[in-house]
PDB file of C-alpha atoms in Angstrom:
ATOM      1  CA  MET A  70    -169.574 -80.971   5.477  1.00 79.00           C
ATOM      2  CA  THR A  71    -169.616 -82.065   9.104  1.00 90.00           C
ATOM      3  CA  SER A  72    -168.535 -79.971  12.068  1.00 91.00           C
ATOM      4  CA  GLU A  73    -165.618 -82.396  12.558  1.00 90.00           C
ATOM      5  CA  THR A  74    -164.416 -81.644   9.034  1.00 90.00           C
ATOM      6  CA  ILE A  75    -164.679 -77.894   9.580  1.00 93.00           C
ATOM      7  CA  ILE A  76    -162.774 -78.156  12.876  1.00 93.00           C
ATOM      8  CA  SER A  77    -160.062 -80.220  11.151  1.00 92.00           C
ATOM      9  CA  ILE A  78    -159.747 -77.503   8.481  1.00 93.00           C
ATOM     10  CA  PHE A  79    -159.443 -74.809  11.159  1.00 95.00           C
ATOM     11  CA  LEU A  80    -156.808 -76.909  12.940  1.00 95.00           C
ATOM     12  CA  GLY A  81    -154.839 -77.322   9.719  1.00 94.00           C
ATOM     13  CA  ILE A  82    -154.957 -73.634   8.832  1.00 96.00           C
ATOM     14  CA  GLY A  83    -153.899 -72.651  12.361  1.00 96.00           C
ATOM     15  CA  LEU A  84    -150.934 -75.014  12.265  1.00 97.00           C
ATOM     16  CA  ALA A  85    -150.073 -73.833   8.750  1.00 97.00           C
ATOM     17  CA  ALA A  86    -149.947 -70.225   9.940  1.00 97.00           C
ATOM     18  CA  SER A  87    -147.701 -71.379  12.803  1.00 97.00           C
ATOM     19  CA  ALA A  88    -145.411 -72.980  10.224  1.00 96.00           C
ATOM     20  CA  GLY A  89    -145.017 -69.514   8.754  1.00 95.00           C
ATOM     21  CA  PHE A  90    -143.354 -68.416  11.995  1.00 96.00           C
ATOM     22  CA  ARG A  91    -141.352 -71.598  12.665  1.00 96.00           C
ATOM     23  CA  VAL A  92    -141.347 -74.554  10.290  1.00 96.00           C
ATOM     24  CA  PHE A  93    -140.729 -77.384  12.740  1.00 97.00           C
ATOM     25  CA  LEU A  94    -142.515 -76.147  15.865  1.00 97.00           C
ATOM     26  CA  PRO A  95    -146.087 -76.783  14.648  1.00 96.00           C
ATOM     27  CA  LEU A  96    -145.011 -80.128  13.223  1.00 96.00           C
ATOM     28  CA  PHE A  97    -143.584 -81.027  16.636  1.00 97.00           C
ATOM     29  CA  VAL A  98    -146.780 -79.909  18.392  1.00 97.00           C
ATOM     30  CA  LEU A  99    -148.816 -81.960  15.900  1.00 96.00           C
ATOM     31  CA  SER A 100    -146.582 -84.971  16.565  1.00 97.00           C
ATOM     32  CA  LEU A 101    -146.865 -84.447  20.320  1.00 97.00           C
ATOM     33  CA  ALA A 102    -150.652 -84.216  20.125  1.00 96.00           C
ATOM     34  CA  ALA A 103    -150.845 -87.345  17.981  1.00 96.00           C
ATOM     35  CA  TYR A 104    -148.418 -89.229  20.244  1.00 97.00           C
ATOM     36  CA  PHE A 105    -150.584 -88.507  23.299  1.00 97.00           C
ATOM     37  CA  ASN A 106    -153.811 -89.241  21.357  1.00 95.00           C
ATOM     38  CA  VAL A 107    -155.092 -85.678  21.638  1.00 95.00           C
ATOM     39  CA  LEU A 108    -155.593 -85.612  17.848  1.00 92.00           C
ATOM     40  CA  ASP A 109    -156.533 -88.210  15.299  1.00 87.00           C
ATOM     41  CA  LEU A 110    -154.503 -87.810  12.140  1.00 88.00           C
ATOM     42  CA  SER A 111    -155.543 -89.038   8.728  1.00 82.00           C
ATOM     43  CA  GLU A 112    -154.659 -92.671   8.090  1.00 82.00           C
ATOM     44  CA  SER A 113    -151.571 -92.066   5.970  1.00 86.00           C
ATOM     45  CA  TRP A 114    -150.143 -89.606   8.533  1.00 91.00           C
ATOM     46  CA  GLN A 115    -150.279 -91.849  11.617  1.00 92.00           C
ATOM     47  CA  TRP A 116    -146.464 -92.080  11.562  1.00 95.00           C
ATOM     48  CA  VAL A 117    -146.300 -88.445  12.741  1.00 95.00           C
ATOM     49  CA  GLY A 118    -147.475 -89.660  16.149  1.00 95.00           C
ATOM     50  CA  SER A 119    -144.612 -92.141  16.521  1.00 96.00           C
ATOM     51  CA  LEU A 120    -141.839 -91.701  19.074  1.00 97.00           C
ATOM     52  CA  THR A 121    -139.265 -91.540  16.263  1.00 98.00           C
ATOM     53  CA  ALA A 122    -141.118 -88.682  14.548  1.00 97.00           C
ATOM     54  CA  LEU A 123    -141.625 -86.906  17.862  1.00 98.00           C
ATOM     55  CA  LEU A 124    -137.910 -87.033  18.719  1.00 98.00           C
ATOM     56  CA  THR A 125    -136.789 -86.104  15.205  1.00 98.00           C
ATOM     57  CA  LEU A 126    -139.161 -83.143  14.978  1.00 98.00           C
ATOM     58  CA  GLY A 127    -138.228 -82.071  18.511  1.00 98.00           C
ATOM     59  CA  VAL A 128    -134.527 -81.932  17.650  1.00 98.00           C
ATOM     60  CA  ALA A 129    -135.250 -80.121  14.367  1.00 97.00           C
ATOM     61  CA  MET A 130    -137.458 -77.635  16.220  1.00 97.00           C
ATOM     62  CA  LEU A 131    -134.787 -76.864  18.824  1.00 97.00           C
ATOM     63  CA  LEU A 132    -132.080 -76.440  16.182  1.00 96.00           C
ATOM     64  CA  GLU A 133    -134.322 -74.105  14.177  1.00 96.00           C
ATOM     65  CA  ILE A 134    -135.255 -72.005  17.219  1.00 96.00           C
ATOM     66  CA  PHE A 135    -131.641 -71.594  18.346  1.00 96.00           C
ATOM     67  CA  ALA A 136    -130.371 -70.897  14.811  1.00 94.00           C
ATOM     68  CA  TYR A 137    -132.730 -67.928  14.547  1.00 93.00           C
ATOM     69  CA  TYR A 138    -130.858 -66.278  17.420  1.00 93.00           C
ATOM     70  CA  ILE A 139    -127.607 -66.127  15.455  1.00 88.00           C
ATOM     71  CA  PRO A 140    -127.399 -62.738  13.706  1.00 77.00           C
ATOM     72  CA  PHE A 141    -127.443 -62.887   9.908  1.00 80.00           C
ATOM     73  CA  VAL A 142    -127.736 -66.696   9.995  1.00 88.00           C
ATOM     74  CA  ASP A 143    -131.400 -65.961  10.664  1.00 88.00           C
ATOM     75  CA  ASN A 144    -131.634 -64.085   7.345  1.00 84.00           C
ATOM     76  CA  ILE A 145    -130.022 -66.990   5.502  1.00 89.00           C
ATOM     77  CA  LEU A 146    -132.472 -69.374   7.187  1.00 91.00           C
ATOM     78  CA  ASP A 147    -135.364 -67.247   5.962  1.00 88.00           C
ATOM     79  CA  THR A 148    -134.321 -67.819   2.345  1.00 89.00           C
ATOM     80  CA  ILE A 149    -134.759 -71.568   2.710  1.00 92.00           C
ATOM     81  CA  ALA A 150    -137.581 -71.379   5.254  1.00 91.00           C
ATOM     82  CA  VAL A 151    -140.032 -69.682   2.868  1.00 90.00           C
ATOM     83  CA  PRO A 152    -140.405 -72.744   0.619  1.00 93.00           C
ATOM     84  CA  LEU A 153    -140.110 -75.081   3.627  1.00 94.00           C
ATOM     85  CA  ALA A 154    -142.956 -73.229   5.342  1.00 95.00           C
ATOM     86  CA  ALA A 155    -145.150 -73.757   2.280  1.00 96.00           C
ATOM     87  CA  ILE A 156    -144.354 -77.469   2.350  1.00 96.00           C
ATOM     88  CA  ALA A 157    -144.950 -77.693   6.106  1.00 96.00           C
ATOM     89  CA  GLY A 158    -148.227 -75.763   5.798  1.00 96.00           C
ATOM     90  CA  THR A 159    -149.376 -78.138   3.074  1.00 96.00           C
ATOM     91  CA  ALA A 160    -148.307 -81.157   5.152  1.00 94.00           C
ATOM     92  CA  VAL A 161    -150.152 -80.130   8.309  1.00 94.00           C
ATOM     93  CA  MET A 162    -153.317 -79.507   6.319  1.00 93.00           C
ATOM     94  CA  LEU A 163    -153.005 -82.924   4.656  1.00 92.00           C
ATOM     95  CA  SER A 164    -152.495 -84.629   7.993  1.00 91.00           C
ATOM     96  CA  THR A 165    -155.428 -83.000   9.779  1.00 90.00           C
ATOM     97  CA  VAL A 166    -158.230 -82.581   7.233  1.00 88.00           C
ATOM     98  CA  ALA A 167    -160.856 -85.277   7.647  1.00 79.00           C
ATOM     99  CA  ASP A 168    -163.650 -86.692   5.502  1.00 81.00           C
ATOM    100  CA  LEU A 169    -162.979 -84.917   2.209  1.00 87.00           C
ATOM    101  CA  SER A 170    -162.178 -86.296  -1.205  1.00 90.00           C
ATOM    102  CA  PRO A 171    -158.475 -86.383  -2.121  1.00 90.00           C
ATOM    103  CA  ILE A 172    -158.829 -83.618  -4.732  1.00 94.00           C
ATOM    104  CA  VAL A 173    -160.502 -81.273  -2.242  1.00 93.00           C
ATOM    105  CA  THR A 174    -158.045 -82.204   0.511  1.00 92.00           C
ATOM    106  CA  TRP A 175    -154.989 -81.606  -1.698  1.00 93.00           C
ATOM    107  CA  SER A 176    -156.440 -78.373  -3.097  1.00 94.00           C
ATOM    108  CA  MET A 177    -157.133 -77.041   0.386  1.00 93.00           C
ATOM    109  CA  ALA A 178    -153.751 -78.208   1.630  1.00 95.00           C
ATOM    110  CA  ILE A 179    -151.862 -76.435  -1.136  1.00 95.00           C
ATOM    111  CA  ILE A 180    -153.968 -73.265  -1.248  1.00 95.00           C
ATOM    112  CA  ALA A 181    -155.025 -72.770   2.377  1.00 95.00           C
ATOM    113  CA  GLY A 182    -152.165 -74.575   4.134  1.00 95.00           C
ATOM    114  CA  GLY A 183    -149.224 -73.753   1.898  1.00 96.00           C
ATOM    115  CA  GLY A 184    -150.586 -70.320   1.030  1.00 96.00           C
ATOM    116  CA  THR A 185    -151.170 -69.278   4.630  1.00 96.00           C
ATOM    117  CA  ALA A 186    -147.742 -70.505   5.726  1.00 96.00           C
ATOM    118  CA  SER A 187    -146.078 -68.711   2.795  1.00 95.00           C
ATOM    119  CA  LEU A 188    -147.846 -65.428   3.524  1.00 95.00           C
ATOM    120  CA  VAL A 189    -146.911 -65.504   7.196  1.00 96.00           C
ATOM    121  CA  LYS A 190    -143.318 -66.581   6.462  1.00 95.00           C
ATOM    122  CA  GLY A 191    -142.914 -63.888   3.813  1.00 92.00           C
ATOM    123  CA  ALA A 192    -144.113 -61.231   6.242  1.00 93.00           C
ATOM    124  CA  SER A 193    -141.872 -62.470   9.059  1.00 92.00           C
ATOM    125  CA  ALA A 194    -138.874 -62.668   6.719  1.00 90.00           C
ATOM    126  CA  GLY A 195    -139.567 -59.086   5.675  1.00 90.00           C
ATOM    127  CA  THR A 196    -139.758 -58.048   9.318  1.00 90.00           C
ATOM    128  CA  ARG A 197    -136.412 -59.722  10.036  1.00 89.00           C
ATOM    129  CA  LEU A 198    -134.794 -58.093   6.998  1.00 89.00           C
ATOM    130  CA  THR A 199    -136.079 -54.693   8.126  1.00 90.00           C
ATOM    131  CA  SER A 200    -134.759 -55.360  11.621  1.00 90.00           C
ATOM    132  CA  SER A 201    -131.378 -56.381  10.209  1.00 89.00           C
ATOM    133  CA  THR A 202    -131.031 -53.230   8.137  1.00 91.00           C
ATOM    134  CA  THR A 203    -132.316 -50.785  10.752  1.00 92.00           C
ATOM    135  CA  THR A 204    -130.627 -52.268  13.843  1.00 91.00           C
ATOM    136  CA  ALA A 205    -127.600 -54.003  12.279  1.00 89.00           C
ATOM    137  CA  GLY A 206    -129.096 -57.297  13.470  1.00 86.00           C
ATOM    138  CA  LEU A 207    -129.309 -56.277  17.134  1.00 90.00           C
ATOM    139  CA  GLY A 208    -133.123 -56.309  17.039  1.00 91.00           C
ATOM    140  CA  ASN A 209    -133.329 -59.743  15.437  1.00 91.00           C
ATOM    141  CA  PRO A 210    -133.369 -61.718  18.712  1.00 93.00           C
ATOM    142  CA  ILE A 211    -136.500 -59.800  19.684  1.00 94.00           C
ATOM    143  CA  VAL A 212    -138.075 -60.649  16.331  1.00 93.00           C
ATOM    144  CA  SER A 213    -137.052 -64.287  16.797  1.00 95.00           C
ATOM    145  CA  THR A 214    -138.547 -64.421  20.279  1.00 96.00           C
ATOM    146  CA  VAL A 215    -141.847 -62.950  19.080  1.00 96.00           C
ATOM    147  CA  GLU A 216    -141.975 -65.377  16.137  1.00 96.00           C
ATOM    148  CA  THR A 217    -141.207 -68.412  18.293  1.00 97.00           C
ATOM    149  CA  GLY A 218    -143.736 -67.340  20.915  1.00 97.00           C
ATOM    150  CA  SER A 219    -146.348 -66.728  18.217  1.00 97.00           C
ATOM    151  CA  ALA A 220    -145.692 -70.133  16.651  1.00 97.00           C
ATOM    152  CA  MET A 221    -145.918 -71.852  20.024  1.00 98.00           C
ATOM    153  CA  PHE A 222    -149.085 -70.032  21.089  1.00 98.00           C
ATOM    154  CA  LEU A 223    -150.835 -70.490  17.753  1.00 97.00           C
ATOM    155  CA  SER A 224    -149.839 -74.164  17.545  1.00 97.00           C
ATOM    156  CA  PHE A 225    -151.273 -74.987  20.964  1.00 97.00           C
ATOM    157  CA  VAL A 226    -154.387 -72.882  20.369  1.00 98.00           C
ATOM    158  CA  SER A 227    -154.864 -74.694  17.045  1.00 97.00           C
ATOM    159  CA  VAL A 228    -154.766 -78.089  18.729  1.00 96.00           C
ATOM    160  CA  PHE A 229    -156.999 -77.255  21.680  1.00 97.00           C
ATOM    161  CA  PHE A 230    -159.188 -74.392  20.377  1.00 97.00           C
ATOM    162  CA  PRO A 231    -159.292 -74.588  16.548  1.00 96.00           C
ATOM    163  CA  ILE A 232    -162.147 -72.078  16.262  1.00 96.00           C
ATOM    164  CA  LEU A 233    -160.098 -69.477  18.155  1.00 97.00           C
ATOM    165  CA  ALA A 234    -157.108 -70.382  15.982  1.00 97.00           C
ATOM    166  CA  ILE A 235    -158.941 -69.546  12.766  1.00 97.00           C
ATOM    167  CA  VAL A 236    -159.956 -66.178  14.247  1.00 97.00           C
ATOM    168  CA  LEU A 237    -156.305 -65.499  15.141  1.00 97.00           C
ATOM    169  CA  VAL A 238    -155.172 -66.509  11.646  1.00 96.00           C
ATOM    170  CA  ILE A 239    -157.690 -64.117  10.092  1.00 96.00           C
ATOM    171  CA  ILE A 240    -156.388 -61.335  12.347  1.00 96.00           C
ATOM    172  CA  ILE A 241    -152.768 -62.158  11.404  1.00 95.00           C
ATOM    173  CA  LEU A 242    -153.629 -62.110   7.695  1.00 94.00           C
ATOM    174  CA  LEU A 243    -155.495 -58.803   8.081  1.00 95.00           C
ATOM    175  CA  VAL A 244    -152.477 -57.274   9.846  1.00 93.00           C
ATOM    176  CA  ILE A 245    -150.201 -58.499   7.055  1.00 91.00           C
ATOM    177  CA  TYR A 246    -152.578 -57.002   4.478  1.00 92.00           C
ATOM    178  CA  TRP A 247    -152.765 -53.724   6.406  1.00 93.00           C
ATOM    179  CA  PHE A 248    -148.955 -53.437   6.593  1.00 87.00           C
ATOM    180  CA  TYR A 249    -148.612 -54.312   2.912  1.00 85.00           C
ATOM    181  CA  LYS A 250    -151.229 -51.733   1.979  1.00 87.00           C
ATOM    182  CA  LYS A 251    -149.570 -49.119   4.200  1.00 84.00           C
ATOM    183  CA  LEU A 252    -146.121 -49.937   2.800  1.00 77.00           C
ATOM    184  CA  ARG A 253    -147.402 -49.778  -0.756  1.00 80.00           C
ATOM    185  CA  GLY A 254    -149.123 -46.461  -0.063  1.00 77.00           C
ATOM    186  CA  THR A 255    -145.897 -44.877   1.205  1.00 68.00           C
ATOM    187  CA  SER A 256    -143.881 -46.061  -1.803  1.00 60.00           C
ATOM    188  CA  ASN A 257    -146.068 -44.251  -4.358  1.00 56.00           C
TER     189      ASN A 257
END
């Protein structure tokens, strides 16, 4: 496995984790990077760097970001965003992973990409639900702002510093595990 392949895997996992916070934001950043030739996408994903894809993903991203600021609509969005995040996480891994056989690429995309996005989205949906029940939805804009900022930061770090992105993803997953373990310990 070459260093380019490893970097492409780190990039994909970082963008997949970002998709767990916001589905369309990392796809937009990926499209933006491809459009400006910052990234080379796999051959079958070149369309993501087109102006049409860039504009479409940009509009979808803005609609998603603003919709998360509407109380209780954000909770409804989370119900459909969990499976969408898994799909987006799988897609970004497929588009970025280089020089691997199709079976390995698809396996990594589904497990690492879709799995990471699903874990992050599940945790953020749980955070929003907790915020809704404890603050009657008044705390949800803060949660939305943190999620959007996290998605934006992690997406750009993934594109420009993929090694740092994988470190951040590991930290995010450890925090999720720690909260789950703490939550499970208090429920016994």
